[in-house]
Amino acid sequence: MSLARWAADRPLSNHEQIVRTLGLEILTGVHAPGANLPPEPALLSRFGISRTALREVLKTLSAKGLLISKTRVGTRVQDPIHWNYFDSDVLSWKVSQGLDETLRRHLVEVRTALEPQAASLAALRRTAEDIAELRRCLTVMGDAGHDQRSFAHADLDFHVAVGSASGNPMMRSFAAVIEVALLASFSLTSPIDSPDLQAQVVAAHAAIVDAIQARDAAAAAEAMRAVIQSGFDRA
């Protein structure tokens, strides 16, 4: 089960709910960069938690790059340049505000920098089992009866499988790290309303698999770039 699917089925603890509340307020500008959070007594009263619990909340947000605490200064909101967008919570909070064009462009730039290389490496290192898994993913993507969510998950599974076939665990981890944004992006560009478009999208992904199976690294990378760009264009 993917992280996003697991998280959707799991209730948040009180700690996680407070972290999410403050995190969203920081990302939406309720607590502006450079500004201090409300004083400790106000936060303790608002959330009804102990001082120890509040410190754990602030420590969690600091680890995500959102806050910094300094003696005689207090707990201050960091500039967005320090926010860790590869943190699954930060990214999911950002995506929950809407996948705007800027965020989609940033996502495409990161994907274009890494995923074609993953496809290229997969062409050099793939196993028969990797090809079988990629073909299975294609079959699922081509199934009729998808809704936006199910097709997005099938699309994500395909890209995770390419990362796995690369033989580089960091490439495999990349999709897992940004899967919340990928799922939102894939849902936005889902072709399920048009059987012809769905067939075209599956065929474009099949070109990646064909190149990987043929051990053509350059063609695999180019086919991956084409898939990423066409998804951005559809949106």
Coordinates of C-alpha atoms in Angstrom, one line a residue, residues 81-227:
I81 CA 13.2 28.8 1.0
H82 CA 13.9 26.7 4.1
W83 CA 10.6 24.7 3.9
N84 CA 11.3 21.0 3.2
Y85 CA 9.0 20.3 0.2
F86 CA 10.3 16.7 0.2
D87 CA 8.7 16.2 3.6
S88 CA 5.5 14.2 2.9
D89 CA 3.4 16.3 5.3
V90 CA 4.6 19.7 4.0
L91 CA 4.0 18.6 0.4
S92 CA 0.5 17.2 1.2
W93 CA -0.4 20.4 3.0
K94 CA 0.8 22.4 0.0
V95 CA -1.2 20.2 -2.4
S96 CA -4.3 20.5 -0.2
Q97 CA -4.4 24.2 -1.0
G98 CA -4.6 23.4 -4.7
L99 CA -2.2 22.2 -7.4
D100 CA -1.7 25.6 -9.1
E101 CA 0.3 26.2 -12.2
T102 CA 3.4 27.2 -10.3
L103 CA 3.4 24.1 -8.2
R104 CA 2.8 21.9 -11.2
R105 CA 5.7 23.6 -13.1
H106 CA 8.0 23.0 -10.1
L107 CA 6.9 19.4 -10.0
V108 CA 7.5 18.9 -13.7
E109 CA 11.0 20.5 -13.5
V110 CA 12.0 18.1 -10.7
R111 CA 10.5 15.1 -12.4
T112 CA 12.2 16.0 -15.7
A113 CA 15.5 16.2 -13.9
L114 CA 15.2 12.7 -12.4
E115 CA 12.7 10.4 -14.0
P116 CA 14.3 10.2 -17.5
Q117 CA 17.5 9.2 -15.8
A118 CA 15.7 6.5 -13.9
A119 CA 14.2 5.2 -17.2
S120 CA 17.7 5.3 -18.7
L121 CA 19.2 3.3 -15.8
A122 CA 16.3 0.9 -16.0
A123 CA 17.1 0.1 -19.6
L124 CA 20.6 -0.8 -18.5
R125 CA 19.8 -2.8 -15.4
R126 CA 16.3 -4.1 -15.7
T127 CA 15.4 -7.7 -15.0
A128 CA 12.8 -10.0 -16.5
E129 CA 10.8 -9.4 -13.3
D130 CA 11.0 -5.6 -13.8
I131 CA 9.6 -5.9 -17.3
A132 CA 6.8 -8.2 -16.1
E133 CA 5.9 -5.6 -13.4
L134 CA 5.9 -2.7 -15.9
R135 CA 3.7 -4.7 -18.3
R136 CA 1.3 -5.4 -15.4
C137 CA 1.2 -1.7 -14.6
L138 CA 0.3 -1.0 -18.3
T139 CA -2.5 -3.5 -18.2
V140 CA -4.0 -1.9 -15.1
M141 CA -3.7 1.6 -16.7
G142 CA -5.5 0.3 -19.7
D143 CA -8.4 -1.2 -17.8
A144 CA -11.9 0.3 -18.5
G145 CA -13.9 1.6 -15.5
H146 CA -11.3 3.7 -13.9
D147 CA -12.2 6.9 -12.0
Q148 CA -9.7 9.7 -11.6
R149 CA -8.3 8.4 -8.3
S150 CA -7.9 4.8 -9.4
F151 CA -6.2 5.8 -12.7
A152 CA -3.9 8.2 -10.8
H153 CA -2.8 5.3 -8.5
A154 CA -2.2 3.1 -11.5
D155 CA -0.1 5.8 -13.1
L156 CA 1.9 6.3 -9.9
D157 CA 2.5 2.5 -9.6
F158 CA 4.0 2.6 -13.1
H159 CA 6.4 5.4 -12.3
V160 CA 7.4 3.7 -9.0
A161 CA 8.1 0.5 -11.0
V162 CA 10.4 2.4 -13.3
G163 CA 12.3 3.8 -10.3
S164 CA 12.6 0.2 -8.9
A165 CA 13.8 -1.1 -12.3
S166 CA 16.6 1.6 -12.3
G167 CA 18.4 -0.4 -9.6
N168 CA 19.0 2.8 -7.7
P169 CA 17.1 2.9 -4.4
M170 CA 17.1 6.7 -4.3
M171 CA 15.3 6.8 -7.7
R172 CA 12.8 4.4 -6.2
S173 CA 12.3 6.6 -3.2
F174 CA 11.8 9.7 -5.2
A175 CA 8.3 8.8 -6.3
A176 CA 7.4 7.7 -2.8
V177 CA 8.6 11.0 -1.3
I178 CA 6.5 13.2 -3.7
E179 CA 3.7 10.7 -4.3
V180 CA 1.0 13.0 -2.8
A181 CA 1.9 15.7 -5.4
L182 CA 2.1 13.0 -8.1
L183 CA -1.3 11.6 -7.3
A184 CA -2.8 15.1 -7.4
S185 CA -1.1 15.8 -10.7
F186 CA -2.1 12.5 -12.2
S187 CA -5.7 13.0 -11.1
L188 CA -5.7 16.5 -12.7
T189 CA -4.5 15.1 -16.0
S190 CA -6.5 11.8 -15.9
P191 CA -7.6 10.8 -19.4
I192 CA -10.5 8.6 -18.3
D193 CA -13.2 10.8 -19.8
S194 CA -11.9 9.8 -23.3
P195 CA -11.2 6.2 -24.2
D196 CA -9.0 7.4 -27.1
L197 CA -7.0 9.7 -24.9
Q198 CA -6.6 6.9 -22.3
A199 CA -5.3 4.6 -25.0
Q200 CA -2.8 7.3 -26.2
V201 CA -1.6 7.8 -22.6
V202 CA -1.1 4.1 -22.1
A203 CA 0.7 3.8 -25.4
A204 CA 3.0 6.6 -24.4
H205 CA 3.9 4.8 -21.2
A206 CA 4.3 1.5 -23.2
A207 CA 7.0 3.3 -25.3
I208 CA 9.0 3.7 -22.1
V209 CA 8.6 0.0 -21.4
D210 CA 9.5 -1.0 -24.9
A211 CA 12.7 1.1 -24.8
I212 CA 13.6 -0.3 -21.3
Q213 CA 13.0 -3.9 -22.6
A214 CA 15.2 -3.2 -25.6
R215 CA 17.9 -1.8 -23.4
D216 CA 17.8 1.5 -25.3
A217 CA 18.7 4.0 -22.6
A218 CA 18.4 7.1 -24.7
A219 CA 15.0 6.1 -26.1
A220 CA 13.7 5.3 -22.6
A221 CA 14.8 8.7 -21.3
E222 CA 13.2 10.5 -24.2
A223 CA 9.9 8.5 -23.9
M224 CA 9.8 9.4 -20.2
R225 CA 10.3 13.1 -21.0
A226 CA 7.5 13.0 -23.5
V227 CA 5.1 11.4 -20.9

